[in-house]
mmCIF file of C-alpha atoms in Angstrom:
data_model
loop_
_atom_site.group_PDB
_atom_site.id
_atom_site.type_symbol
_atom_site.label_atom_id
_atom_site.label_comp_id
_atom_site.label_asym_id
_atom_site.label_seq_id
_atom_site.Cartn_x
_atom_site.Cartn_y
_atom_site.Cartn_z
ATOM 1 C CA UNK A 1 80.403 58.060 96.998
ATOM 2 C CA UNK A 2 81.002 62.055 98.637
ATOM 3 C CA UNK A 3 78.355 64.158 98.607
ATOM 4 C CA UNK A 4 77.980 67.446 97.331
ATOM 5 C CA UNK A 5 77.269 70.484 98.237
ATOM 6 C CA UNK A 6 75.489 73.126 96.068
ATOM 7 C CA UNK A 7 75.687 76.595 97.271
ATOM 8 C CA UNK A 8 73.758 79.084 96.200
ATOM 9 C CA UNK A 9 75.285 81.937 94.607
ATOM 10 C CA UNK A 10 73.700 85.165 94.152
ATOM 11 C CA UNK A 11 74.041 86.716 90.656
ATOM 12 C CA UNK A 12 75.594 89.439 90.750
ATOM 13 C CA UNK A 13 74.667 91.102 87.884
ATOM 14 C CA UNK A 14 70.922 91.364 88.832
ATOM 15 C CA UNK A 15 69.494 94.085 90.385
ATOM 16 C CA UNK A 16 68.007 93.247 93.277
ATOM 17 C CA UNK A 17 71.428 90.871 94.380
ATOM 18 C CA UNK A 18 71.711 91.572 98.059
ATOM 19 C CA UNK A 19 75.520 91.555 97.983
ATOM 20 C CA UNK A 20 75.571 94.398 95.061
ATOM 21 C CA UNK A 21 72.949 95.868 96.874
ATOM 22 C CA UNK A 22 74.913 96.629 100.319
ATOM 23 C CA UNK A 23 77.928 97.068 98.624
ATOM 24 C CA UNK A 24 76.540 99.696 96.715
ATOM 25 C CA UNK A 25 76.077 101.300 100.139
ATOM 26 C CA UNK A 26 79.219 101.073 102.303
ATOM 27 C CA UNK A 27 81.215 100.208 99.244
ATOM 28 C CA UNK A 28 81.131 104.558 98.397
ATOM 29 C CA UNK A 29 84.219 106.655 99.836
ATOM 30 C CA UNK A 30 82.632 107.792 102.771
ATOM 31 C CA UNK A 31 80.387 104.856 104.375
ATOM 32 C CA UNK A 32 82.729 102.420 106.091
ATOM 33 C CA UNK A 33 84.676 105.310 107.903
ATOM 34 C CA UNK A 34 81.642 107.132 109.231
ATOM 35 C CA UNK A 35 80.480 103.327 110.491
ATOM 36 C CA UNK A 36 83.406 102.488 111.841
ATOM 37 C CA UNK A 37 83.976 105.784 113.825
ATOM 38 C CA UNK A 38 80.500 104.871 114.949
ATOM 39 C CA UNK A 39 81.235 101.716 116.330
ATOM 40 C CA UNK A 40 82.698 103.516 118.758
ATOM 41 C CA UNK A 41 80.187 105.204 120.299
ATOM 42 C CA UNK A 42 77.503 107.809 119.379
ATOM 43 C CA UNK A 43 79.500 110.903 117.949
ATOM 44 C CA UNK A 44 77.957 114.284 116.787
ATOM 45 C CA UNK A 45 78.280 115.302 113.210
ATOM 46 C CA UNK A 46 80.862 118.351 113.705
ATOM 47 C CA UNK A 47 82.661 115.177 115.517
ATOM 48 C CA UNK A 48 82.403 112.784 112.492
ATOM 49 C CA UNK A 49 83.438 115.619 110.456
ATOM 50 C CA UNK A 50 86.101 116.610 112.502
ATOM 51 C CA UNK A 51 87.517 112.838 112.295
ATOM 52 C CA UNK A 52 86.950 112.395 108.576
ATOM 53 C CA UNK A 53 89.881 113.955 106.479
ATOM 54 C CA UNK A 54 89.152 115.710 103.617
ATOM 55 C CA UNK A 55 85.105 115.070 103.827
ATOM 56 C CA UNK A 56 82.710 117.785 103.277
ATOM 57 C CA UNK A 57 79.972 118.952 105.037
ATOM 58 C CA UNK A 58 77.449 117.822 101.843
ATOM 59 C CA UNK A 59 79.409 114.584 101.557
ATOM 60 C CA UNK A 60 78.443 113.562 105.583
ATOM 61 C CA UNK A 61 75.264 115.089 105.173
ATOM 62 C CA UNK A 62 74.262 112.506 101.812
ATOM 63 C CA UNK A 63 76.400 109.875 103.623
ATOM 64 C CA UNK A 64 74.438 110.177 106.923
ATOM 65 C CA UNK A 65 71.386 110.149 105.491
ATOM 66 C CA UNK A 66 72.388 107.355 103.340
ATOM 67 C CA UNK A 67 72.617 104.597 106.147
ATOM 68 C CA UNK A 68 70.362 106.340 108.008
ATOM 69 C CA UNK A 69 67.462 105.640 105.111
ATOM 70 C CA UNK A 70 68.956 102.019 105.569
ATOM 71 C CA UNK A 71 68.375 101.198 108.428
ATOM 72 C CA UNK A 72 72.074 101.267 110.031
ATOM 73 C CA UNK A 73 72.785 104.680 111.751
ATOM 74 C CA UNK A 74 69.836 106.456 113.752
ATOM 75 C CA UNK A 75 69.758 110.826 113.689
ATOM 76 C CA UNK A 76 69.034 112.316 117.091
ATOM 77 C CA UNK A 77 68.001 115.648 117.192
ATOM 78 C CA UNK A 78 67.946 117.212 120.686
ATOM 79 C CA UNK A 79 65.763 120.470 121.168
ATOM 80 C CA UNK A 80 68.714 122.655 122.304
ATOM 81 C CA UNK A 81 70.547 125.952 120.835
ATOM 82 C CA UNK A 82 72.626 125.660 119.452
ATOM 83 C CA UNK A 83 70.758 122.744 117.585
ATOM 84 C CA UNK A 84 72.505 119.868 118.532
ATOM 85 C CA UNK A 85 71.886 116.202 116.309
ATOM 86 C CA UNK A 86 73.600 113.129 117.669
ATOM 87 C CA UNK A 87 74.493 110.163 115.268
ATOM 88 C CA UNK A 88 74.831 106.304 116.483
ATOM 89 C CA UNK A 89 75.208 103.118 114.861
ATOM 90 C CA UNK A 90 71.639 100.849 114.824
ATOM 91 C CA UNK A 91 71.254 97.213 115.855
ATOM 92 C CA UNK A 92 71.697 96.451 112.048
ATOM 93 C CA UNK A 93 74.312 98.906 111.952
ATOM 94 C CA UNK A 94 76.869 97.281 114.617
ATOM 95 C CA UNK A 95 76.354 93.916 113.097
ATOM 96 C CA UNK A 96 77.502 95.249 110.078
ATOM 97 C CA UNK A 97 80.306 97.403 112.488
ATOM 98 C CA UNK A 98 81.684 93.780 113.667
ATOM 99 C CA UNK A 99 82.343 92.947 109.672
ATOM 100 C CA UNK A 100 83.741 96.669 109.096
ATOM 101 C CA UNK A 101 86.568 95.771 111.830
ATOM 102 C CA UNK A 102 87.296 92.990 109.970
ATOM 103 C CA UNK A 103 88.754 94.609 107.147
ATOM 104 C CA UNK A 104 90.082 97.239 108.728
ATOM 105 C CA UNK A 105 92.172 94.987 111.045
ATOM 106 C CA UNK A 106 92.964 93.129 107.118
ATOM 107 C CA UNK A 107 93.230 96.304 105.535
ATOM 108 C CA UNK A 108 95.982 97.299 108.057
ATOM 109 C CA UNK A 109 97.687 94.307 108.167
ATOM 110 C CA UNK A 110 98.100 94.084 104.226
ATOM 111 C CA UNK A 111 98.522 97.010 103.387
ATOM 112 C CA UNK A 112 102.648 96.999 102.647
ATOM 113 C CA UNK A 113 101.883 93.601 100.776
ATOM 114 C CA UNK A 114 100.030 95.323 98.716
ATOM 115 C CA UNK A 115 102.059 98.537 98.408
ATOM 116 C CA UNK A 116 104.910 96.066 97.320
ATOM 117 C CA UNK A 117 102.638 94.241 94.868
ATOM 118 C CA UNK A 118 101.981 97.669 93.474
ATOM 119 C CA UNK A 119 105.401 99.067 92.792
ATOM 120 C CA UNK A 120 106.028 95.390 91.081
ATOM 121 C CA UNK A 121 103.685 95.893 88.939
ATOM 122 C CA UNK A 122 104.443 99.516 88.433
ATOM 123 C CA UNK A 123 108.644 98.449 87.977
ATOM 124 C CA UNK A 124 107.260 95.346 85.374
ATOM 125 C CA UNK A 125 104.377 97.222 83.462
ATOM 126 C CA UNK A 126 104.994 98.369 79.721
ATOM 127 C CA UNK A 127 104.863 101.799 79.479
ATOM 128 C CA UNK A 128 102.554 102.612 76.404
ATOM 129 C CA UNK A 129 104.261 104.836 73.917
#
């Protein structure tokens, strides 16, 4: 007789389903590059922009404050002029950093696998008249 093992799976069509739930926040355009320039040290927004092709200054701003409202990137804010505001990753926000490499270091590798798989498809697929 084997044993079985039930795991739980979250559903991810509710709501409050913590997967959907972070995805929803790194899963956006901007996120996971602003964390993973992070991970790297604390960088100043002109910095992040600077690093970010084709961001704008709104789209950090929302972004920032973003995972900053959740908990993974802190706002420093140092009483200087010109004002100067200094961004770093939180405790929550490096473990998440450590996952972040992950893909990137997947993302990289894959990447012409996926190209290829892509022009297949695009050489295969009916063209709809």
């Amino acid at each position: 007789m084997t044993a079985t093992t039930v795991v739980s799976i979250p559903a991810f069509s509710r709501e409050d389903c913590p997967v959907r739930d972070v995805l929803n926040r790194v899963g956006d355009k901007w996120s996971v590059l602003v964390l993973h320039l992070l991970s790297g040290g604390t960088l100043r927004f002109t910095e992040l922009r600077n690093a970010i092709d084709g961001i704008s200054q709104r789209m950090l701003t929302v972004t920032l404050r973003g995972l900053e409202r959740d908990g993974l990137v802190t706002r420093t804010v140092h009483p200087v002029v010109p004002p100067r505001v200094d961004y770093a990753l939180t405790t929550l926000g490096q473990s998440l950093s450590e996952t972040i490499a992950n893909l990137v270091v997947w993302a990289e590798t894959n990447r012409p696998l996926i190209e290829d798989a892509r022009r297949s498809y695009d050489r295969s697929a009916i063209t709809p008249a």
